[in-house]
Short mmCIF file of C-alpha atoms and ligand atoms in Angstrom, two decimals:
data_model
loop_
_atom_site.label_atom_id
_atom_site.label_comp_id
_atom_site.label_asym_id
_atom_site.label_seq_id
_atom_site.Cartn_x
_atom_site.Cartn_y
_atom_site.Cartn_z
CA MET A 1 -81.71 -87.18 43.82
CA ASN A 2 -81.60 -90.66 42.20
CA ILE A 3 -81.88 -90.86 38.37
CA LEU A 4 -82.36 -94.09 36.49
CA ALA A 5 -80.60 -93.43 33.15
CA ILE A 6 -81.01 -95.42 29.85
CA GLU A 7 -78.73 -95.29 26.77
CA SER A 8 -79.34 -97.09 23.47
CA SER A 9 -78.03 -94.77 20.87
CA CYS A 10 -75.67 -97.12 19.16
CA ASP A 11 -74.56 -100.67 19.90
CA GLU A 12 -74.54 -100.65 23.75
CA THR A 13 -77.72 -101.15 25.84
CA ALA A 14 -77.03 -99.43 29.14
CA ALA A 15 -78.77 -98.48 32.31
CA ALA A 16 -77.46 -96.74 35.52
CA VAL A 17 -78.58 -95.27 38.72
CA VAL A 18 -76.71 -91.96 39.53
CA THR A 19 -77.18 -89.85 42.57
CA ASP A 20 -77.04 -85.98 42.32
CA GLY A 21 -75.22 -86.15 38.96
CA ARG A 22 -71.93 -87.11 40.60
CA THR A 23 -72.13 -90.58 42.22
CA ILE A 24 -72.56 -93.88 40.31
CA ARG A 25 -74.72 -96.35 42.26
CA SER A 26 -74.83 -98.84 39.47
CA SER A 27 -73.87 -99.06 35.79
CA ALA A 28 -74.92 -101.89 33.56
CA ILE A 29 -73.74 -102.24 30.04
CA ASP A 30 -74.64 -104.88 27.49
CA SER A 31 -72.43 -104.49 24.45
CA GLN A 32 -73.31 -105.96 20.94
CA VAL A 33 -69.90 -105.21 19.57
CA ALA A 34 -68.95 -108.90 19.14
CA GLU A 35 -71.93 -109.46 16.75
CA HIS A 36 -71.42 -106.21 14.73
CA ARG A 37 -67.78 -107.09 14.32
CA LEU A 38 -68.82 -109.97 12.00
CA TYR A 39 -70.15 -107.28 9.54
CA GLY A 40 -67.21 -104.81 10.03
CA GLY A 41 -69.48 -102.18 11.53
CA VAL A 42 -72.80 -101.49 13.33
CA VAL A 43 -75.71 -102.90 11.46
CA PRO A 44 -78.63 -100.62 12.56
CA GLU A 45 -81.39 -103.19 12.26
CA ILE A 46 -79.49 -105.70 14.35
CA ALA A 47 -78.70 -103.04 16.93
CA SER A 48 -82.45 -102.12 17.33
CA ARG A 49 -83.40 -105.75 17.76
CA ARG A 50 -80.77 -106.46 20.43
CA HIS A 51 -81.80 -103.31 22.29
CA CYS A 52 -85.39 -104.67 22.45
CA GLU A 53 -84.08 -107.96 23.81
CA ASN A 54 -81.60 -106.47 26.29
CA ILE A 55 -83.30 -103.40 27.63
CA VAL A 56 -85.43 -105.12 30.37
CA PRO A 57 -82.62 -107.22 31.90
CA VAL A 58 -80.18 -104.34 31.72
CA VAL A 59 -82.60 -101.89 33.55
CA GLU A 60 -83.34 -104.66 36.05
CA LYS A 61 -79.67 -105.25 36.69
CA ALA A 62 -79.00 -101.45 37.15
CA LEU A 63 -81.84 -101.23 39.72
CA GLY A 64 -80.67 -104.46 41.44
CA ASP A 65 -77.04 -103.47 41.62
CA ALA A 66 -78.01 -100.10 43.06
CA GLY A 67 -80.13 -101.95 45.63
CA CYS A 68 -83.29 -100.02 44.85
CA THR A 69 -86.67 -100.36 43.20
CA LEU A 70 -88.46 -97.83 41.00
CA ALA A 71 -89.86 -96.32 44.31
CA GLY A 72 -86.38 -95.12 45.18
CA ILE A 73 -85.99 -93.40 41.79
CA ASP A 74 -86.80 -89.69 41.44
CA ALA A 75 -86.60 -89.33 37.59
CA VAL A 76 -86.03 -91.45 34.45
CA ALA A 77 -83.57 -90.15 31.98
CA VAL A 78 -82.94 -91.29 28.44
CA THR A 79 -80.67 -90.53 25.46
CA ALA A 80 -82.99 -89.16 22.91
CA ALA A 81 -80.48 -87.75 20.35
CA PRO A 82 -78.19 -88.08 18.35
CA GLY A 83 -77.66 -91.65 17.23
CA LEU A 84 -79.15 -94.52 15.13
CA ILE A 85 -82.89 -93.66 15.05
CA GLY A 86 -84.13 -97.32 15.54
CA ALA A 87 -81.73 -97.82 18.33
CA LEU A 88 -82.65 -94.55 20.10
CA LEU A 89 -86.41 -95.31 19.76
CA VAL A 90 -86.05 -98.45 21.87
CA GLY A 91 -84.59 -96.51 24.80
CA VAL A 92 -86.93 -93.52 24.34
CA ASN A 93 -90.14 -95.68 24.19
CA TYR A 94 -89.07 -97.88 27.10
CA ALA A 95 -88.23 -94.79 29.23
CA LYS A 96 -91.57 -93.15 28.34
CA GLY A 97 -93.40 -96.33 29.49
CA LEU A 98 -91.47 -96.64 32.64
CA ALA A 99 -91.86 -92.93 33.50
CA TYR A 100 -95.67 -93.17 32.88
CA ALA A 101 -96.05 -96.41 34.77
CA ALA A 102 -94.10 -95.26 37.81
CA ASP A 103 -95.33 -91.66 37.59
CA LYS A 104 -91.86 -90.12 37.45
CA PRO A 105 -90.61 -87.13 35.51
CA LEU A 106 -88.83 -87.93 32.16
CA VAL A 107 -85.59 -86.13 31.30
CA PRO A 108 -84.34 -86.36 27.65
CA VAL A 109 -80.55 -86.12 27.34
CA HIS A 110 -78.21 -85.29 24.32
CA HIS A 111 -75.72 -88.17 23.94
CA ILE A 112 -72.71 -85.85 23.51
CA ARG A 113 -73.68 -83.69 26.53
CA GLY A 114 -73.59 -87.02 28.42
CA HIS A 115 -70.06 -87.92 27.13
CA ILE A 116 -68.88 -84.52 28.56
CA ALA A 117 -70.76 -85.20 31.85
CA ALA A 118 -68.77 -88.46 32.31
CA ASN A 119 -66.14 -86.11 33.73
CA TYR A 120 -68.36 -85.01 36.55
CA LEU A 121 -68.54 -88.58 37.81
CA ALA A 122 -64.79 -88.90 38.20
CA HIS A 123 -63.78 -85.42 39.04
CA PRO A 124 -65.79 -83.76 41.92
CA SER A 125 -63.93 -80.48 41.53
CA LEU A 126 -64.80 -80.01 37.83
CA GLU A 127 -67.46 -77.33 37.18
CA PRO A 128 -68.15 -75.27 34.09
CA PRO A 129 -66.83 -73.22 32.44
CA PHE A 130 -64.26 -75.39 30.65
CA LEU A 131 -63.17 -76.29 27.14
CA CYS A 132 -63.95 -79.89 26.09
CA LEU A 133 -62.50 -81.90 23.23
CA VAL A 134 -65.25 -84.39 22.31
CA VAL A 135 -63.91 -87.29 20.25
CA SER A 136 -66.18 -90.20 19.61
CA GLY A 137 -67.13 -92.54 16.82
CA GLY A 138 -69.58 -90.04 15.29
CA HIS A 139 -68.47 -86.67 16.57
CA THR A 140 -65.35 -84.54 16.85
CA HIS A 141 -66.10 -81.13 18.44
CA ILE A 142 -64.23 -78.48 20.46
CA VAL A 143 -66.99 -77.37 22.81
CA ARG A 144 -66.97 -74.49 25.23
CA VAL A 145 -68.96 -75.67 28.25
CA ASN A 146 -70.22 -72.27 29.58
CA GLY A 147 -72.65 -73.91 32.02
CA TYR A 148 -74.02 -77.38 32.75
CA THR A 149 -76.61 -76.89 30.09
CA ASP A 150 -75.04 -74.13 28.00
CA PHE A 151 -72.77 -75.34 25.22
CA GLN A 152 -71.03 -73.47 22.42
CA VAL A 153 -69.40 -75.34 19.55
CA ILE A 154 -66.06 -73.70 18.58
CA GLY A 155 -64.82 -76.28 16.10
CA ARG A 156 -66.12 -79.45 14.44
CA THR A 157 -65.12 -81.96 11.89
CA ARG A 158 -65.99 -81.27 8.34
CA ASP A 159 -65.96 -85.03 7.31
CA ASP A 160 -65.00 -88.06 9.26
CA ALA A 161 -65.10 -88.07 13.13
CA ALA A 162 -61.84 -88.94 14.81
CA GLY A 163 -63.23 -92.40 15.93
CA GLU A 164 -64.47 -93.03 12.41
CA ALA A 165 -60.95 -92.18 10.98
CA PHE A 166 -59.36 -94.58 13.56
CA ASP A 167 -61.83 -97.34 12.63
CA LYS A 168 -61.55 -96.86 8.89
CA ALA A 169 -57.69 -96.75 8.97
CA ALA A 170 -57.69 -99.76 11.33
CA ARG A 171 -59.81 -101.67 8.85
CA ALA A 172 -57.32 -100.87 5.98
CA MET A 173 -54.57 -102.08 8.30
CA GLY A 174 -56.35 -105.38 8.77
CA PHE A 175 -57.75 -104.88 12.29
CA ALA A 176 -61.17 -105.93 13.41
CA TYR A 177 -64.01 -103.45 14.12
CA PRO A 178 -63.93 -101.24 16.08
CA GLY A 179 -60.19 -100.77 15.36
CA GLY A 180 -59.34 -97.64 17.38
CA VAL A 181 -58.12 -99.65 20.31
CA TYR A 182 -56.03 -102.01 18.09
CA ILE A 183 -54.28 -98.97 16.53
CA ASP A 184 -53.62 -97.77 20.00
CA GLN A 185 -51.99 -101.23 20.99
CA ALA A 186 -50.01 -101.43 17.71
CA ALA A 187 -48.85 -97.90 18.01
CA GLY A 188 -47.18 -98.73 21.24
CA ARG A 189 -44.87 -101.13 19.40
CA GLY A 190 -44.23 -99.02 16.32
CA ASP A 191 -42.04 -96.09 15.34
CA PRO A 192 -44.12 -92.87 14.80
CA ASP A 193 -41.41 -91.34 12.49
CA ARG A 194 -41.45 -94.21 9.97
CA TYR A 195 -44.25 -92.87 7.81
CA ARG A 196 -45.02 -89.31 6.84
CA LEU A 197 -48.77 -88.55 6.77
CA PRO A 198 -50.57 -85.33 5.87
CA LYS A 199 -52.16 -83.05 8.48
CA PRO A 200 -55.20 -81.77 6.77
CA ARG A 201 -56.23 -78.09 7.48
CA VAL A 202 -59.48 -76.38 6.90
CA ASP A 203 -59.01 -73.00 5.20
CA GLY A 204 -60.36 -70.12 7.16
CA ALA A 205 -61.64 -72.34 10.06
CA PRO A 206 -58.71 -72.79 12.47
CA TYR A 207 -60.60 -74.93 14.97
CA ASP A 208 -62.37 -77.23 12.43
CA PHE A 209 -60.99 -80.66 11.57
CA SER A 210 -60.81 -82.82 8.57
CA PHE A 211 -59.76 -86.49 8.80
CA SER A 212 -60.87 -87.97 5.54
CA GLY A 213 -57.61 -87.02 3.67
CA LEU A 214 -55.53 -88.62 6.40
CA LYS A 215 -57.59 -91.86 6.25
CA THR A 216 -57.24 -91.90 2.44
CA ALA A 217 -53.43 -91.37 2.79
CA VAL A 218 -53.30 -94.57 4.90
CA ILE A 219 -55.41 -96.49 2.42
CA ASN A 220 -53.20 -95.28 -0.50
CA LEU A 221 -49.94 -96.10 1.27
CA LEU A 222 -51.11 -99.66 1.87
CA HIS A 223 -52.50 -100.01 -1.64
CA ASN A 224 -49.28 -98.73 -3.33
CA ALA A 225 -47.06 -101.01 -1.09
CA ARG A 226 -49.26 -103.92 -2.08
CA GLN A 227 -48.89 -103.13 -5.76
CA LYS A 228 -45.14 -102.87 -5.52
CA GLY A 229 -44.92 -106.02 -3.45
CA GLU A 230 -43.42 -104.20 -0.49
CA THR A 231 -44.33 -104.95 3.13
CA VAL A 232 -45.69 -102.32 5.43
CA ASP A 233 -44.65 -102.14 9.04
CA ILE A 234 -48.22 -101.97 10.40
CA ASP A 235 -47.17 -101.17 13.96
CA SER A 236 -45.23 -98.11 12.67
CA LEU A 237 -48.09 -97.11 10.34
CA ALA A 238 -50.46 -97.25 13.38
CA ALA A 239 -47.91 -95.16 15.42
CA SER A 240 -47.50 -92.61 12.64
CA PHE A 241 -51.37 -92.42 12.13
CA GLN A 242 -52.09 -92.05 15.84
CA ARG A 243 -49.39 -89.38 16.28
CA THR A 244 -50.70 -87.36 13.42
CA VAL A 245 -54.31 -87.49 14.66
CA CYS A 246 -53.23 -86.55 18.24
CA GLU A 247 -51.06 -83.65 16.97
CA VAL A 248 -54.03 -82.29 14.92
CA LEU A 249 -56.41 -82.60 17.93
CA THR A 250 -54.01 -81.08 20.47
CA ASP A 251 -52.82 -78.21 18.18
CA LYS A 252 -56.35 -77.04 17.41
CA LEU A 253 -57.53 -77.54 21.02
CA CYS A 254 -54.54 -75.48 22.21
CA ALA A 255 -55.14 -72.68 19.77
CA ALA A 256 -58.91 -72.58 20.69
CA ALA A 257 -58.08 -72.48 24.45
CA ARG A 258 -55.69 -69.59 23.93
CA ALA A 259 -58.16 -67.68 21.74
CA TYR A 260 -61.02 -68.05 24.16
CA GLY A 261 -58.98 -67.70 27.34
CA CYS A 262 -59.82 -71.14 28.66
CA THR A 263 -57.45 -72.62 31.35
CA THR A 264 -59.60 -75.68 32.23
CA ILE A 265 -59.53 -78.38 29.66
CA ALA A 266 -61.39 -81.75 29.44
CA ALA A 267 -61.61 -84.65 27.05
CA ALA A 268 -64.60 -86.90 26.39
CA GLY A 269 -65.89 -89.73 24.09
CA GLY A 270 -64.62 -93.13 23.02
CA VAL A 271 -61.35 -91.75 21.45
CA SER A 272 -60.47 -90.04 24.71
CA ALA A 273 -59.48 -93.58 25.77
CA ASN A 274 -56.58 -93.45 23.36
CA SER A 275 -53.30 -93.52 25.29
CA GLY A 276 -51.44 -91.26 22.89
CA LEU A 277 -54.19 -88.62 22.99
CA ARG A 278 -54.34 -88.72 26.78
CA ALA A 279 -50.56 -88.34 27.05
CA ALA A 280 -50.49 -85.51 24.48
CA LEU A 281 -53.39 -83.61 26.19
CA GLU A 282 -51.80 -84.03 29.63
CA GLN A 283 -48.37 -82.78 28.34
CA MET A 284 -50.03 -79.80 26.56
CA CYS A 285 -51.87 -78.77 29.69
CA ARG A 286 -48.80 -79.21 31.94
CA ALA A 287 -46.75 -77.05 29.58
CA GLN A 288 -49.42 -74.32 29.49
CA GLY A 289 -50.22 -74.50 33.20
CA TRP A 290 -53.79 -75.47 32.55
CA GLN A 291 -55.96 -77.94 34.55
CA TYR A 292 -56.67 -81.12 32.60
CA PHE A 293 -59.55 -83.62 33.14
CA ALA A 294 -60.39 -86.85 31.25
CA PRO A 295 -62.91 -89.66 32.19
CA PRO A 296 -61.52 -92.94 33.45
CA LEU A 297 -61.27 -95.54 30.60
CA SER A 298 -64.41 -97.14 31.90
CA LEU A 299 -66.51 -93.94 31.32
CA CYS A 300 -65.00 -92.93 27.91
CA GLY A 301 -67.17 -95.29 25.73
CA ASP A 302 -70.92 -95.35 25.71
CA ASN A 303 -72.55 -95.95 29.15
CA ALA A 304 -75.73 -94.87 30.94
CA ALA A 305 -74.04 -93.31 34.07
CA MET A 306 -72.84 -90.28 31.92
CA ILE A 307 -76.49 -89.85 30.82
CA GLY A 308 -77.62 -89.90 34.48
CA ALA A 309 -74.93 -87.29 35.37
CA GLN A 310 -76.07 -84.86 32.55
CA ALA A 311 -79.76 -85.62 33.29
CA TYR A 312 -79.35 -84.22 36.86
CA TYR A 313 -78.20 -80.85 35.52
CA GLU A 314 -80.88 -80.84 32.80
CA TYR A 315 -83.53 -81.64 35.49
CA GLN A 316 -82.19 -78.78 37.63
CA ALA A 317 -82.61 -76.49 34.52
CA GLY A 318 -86.19 -77.62 34.16
CA VAL A 319 -85.83 -79.85 31.17
CA ARG A 320 -88.72 -82.44 31.07
CA ALA A 321 -90.38 -84.45 28.37
CA GLY A 322 -93.77 -86.01 27.86
CA ALA A 323 -95.46 -88.72 26.01
CA ASP A 324 -94.82 -86.84 22.80
CA LEU A 325 -90.98 -87.11 23.14
CA ASN A 326 -89.44 -88.47 20.00
CA ALA A 327 -85.87 -89.59 19.17
CA ALA A 328 -83.80 -87.44 16.75
CA PRO A 329 -80.88 -89.04 14.77
CA SER A 330 -79.03 -85.70 14.67
CA MET A 331 -79.17 -82.67 16.91
CA ASP A 332 -76.77 -79.87 17.69
CA ILE A 333 -75.29 -80.08 21.19
CA ALA A 334 -76.09 -76.45 21.71
CA GLU A 335 -79.75 -76.99 20.89
CA GLY A 336 -80.31 -79.82 23.32
CA PHE A 337 -83.85 -80.37 24.65
CA ALA A 338 -84.71 -76.69 25.53
CA GLN A 339 -87.82 -77.23 23.47
CA ALA A 340 -88.89 -80.05 25.80
CA ARG A 341 -88.96 -77.52 28.62
CA ALA A 342 -91.20 -75.24 26.62
CA GLN A 343 -93.59 -78.00 25.92
CA ARG A 344 -93.80 -79.15 29.64
CA ALA A 345 -97.54 -78.61 29.61
CA PHE A 346 -97.80 -81.56 27.19
CA GLY A 347 -95.92 -83.87 29.55
CA ILE A 348 -96.91 -87.19 30.68
CA PRO A 349 -100.34 -86.92 32.45
CA SER A 350 -100.67 -88.41 35.85
CA ARG A 351 -102.54 -91.82 35.73
CA PRO A 352 -106.08 -91.71 36.76
CA ALA A 353 -106.19 -92.76 40.42
CA GLY A 354 -106.68 -96.56 40.78
CA SER A 355 -106.11 -97.33 37.09
CA ALA A 356 -104.18 -100.40 36.16
CA VAL A 357 -101.07 -100.09 34.10
O1 KG4 B 1 -68.07 -92.61 22.26
P1 KG4 B 1 -68.04 -93.94 21.65
O2 KG4 B 1 -68.05 -95.11 22.49
O3 KG4 B 1 -69.31 -94.08 20.71
C1 KG4 B 1 -69.87 -93.01 19.95
O4 KG4 B 1 -70.65 -92.26 20.56
O5 KG4 B 1 -69.56 -92.95 18.79
O6 KG4 B 1 -66.84 -93.95 20.63
C2 KG4 B 1 -66.43 -95.06 19.83
C3 KG4 B 1 -65.19 -94.81 19.16
C4 KG4 B 1 -64.84 -95.90 18.13
O7 KG4 B 1 -64.57 -95.27 16.86
C5 KG4 B 1 -63.64 -96.58 18.69
O8 KG4 B 1 -62.78 -97.13 17.76
C6 KG4 B 1 -62.99 -95.45 19.46
O9 KG4 B 1 -64.10 -94.72 19.98
N1 KG4 B 1 -62.03 -95.88 20.38
C7 KG4 B 1 -60.64 -95.59 20.34
C8 KG4 B 1 -60.15 -96.20 21.53
N2 KG4 B 1 -60.99 -96.83 22.23
C9 KG4 B 1 -62.25 -96.57 21.61
N3 KG4 B 1 -59.98 -94.94 19.41
C10 KG4 B 1 -58.71 -94.78 19.63
N4 KG4 B 1 -58.01 -95.35 20.63
C11 KG4 B 1 -58.64 -96.06 21.55
N5 KG4 B 1 -58.01 -96.61 22.64
ZN1 ZN B 2 -70.91 -92.14 22.29
#
């Protein structure tokens, strides 16, 4: 089954053709990051406008690279939640138009479910159940993946997401947006023991995270040093910060895996590209005798192939949307689009025979 998937939830316009949820036939991504960097973060209005400009060439490129036309596509999938509402709406409306014009089923996909599914594209042997650490710019979750469309959130951040903490700490250290990757590079040159940073805990919630105190500690350390005229070893501050974040993430994931009896572990989301985190998770799993999976670096950040992978399993579960599909800026991963299945009767009507589109 060939799915044409579209992703526009943040600052990447992406389209991909994926076969049977596991094989990438093409994956086109147009990133706006260079433009948003000028403003120190994603500007929603600019993101929406660029998606409008980019979506047609990106979808054409994905179809062209896969060597197929719409006739060879069995379903259209689109990220419909969560994300920037104006950005999501571009993909959702384009996908609705395409599904209607080509008379194909439309499958709505939850963005974070897609991040988890990036693992299926790289690891043919990976099947639920497994425990997944989802670490992106907007989300930090420990998710028990009970089935391909059955998710249970075991822990979540109470404030900043891990990627957000990386980006805010990076900004304070003088790096450009998005700074997670620059902290990663600087950390490789620094001494992680040089600065002592707090490891925030959430009382009574052993698997929940809190990163805003850690971010503030970095900002205060830099501020105090500046006031005293002292220089800060940025490489070592980056190394100390990265190690602290990685320890918090791996400690809680390890505790959750033990408590829930999970022996297959996966990582997902933009921050799963972090070299320190990948090494820490691999070491943890090796020490515990657990299986460990992470997407290749090319599939950690936002892309449409991961949406096409998850869409295959949503389709198998009967999830469909119609012309009434709307985008949602926030939605729990456990909720997904089960409702869309219930409303199938209101799906896209077939075009009257012979009608022009
Ligand atoms: O999953 P993603 O591409 O977008 C969202 O859905 O949010 O994640 C983007 C986040 C950004 O915060 C970015 O700084 C972070 O992933 N990131 C990294 C690395 N590469 C990307 N953070 C730490 N180390 C990296 N190597
Ligand atoms: Zn993402």
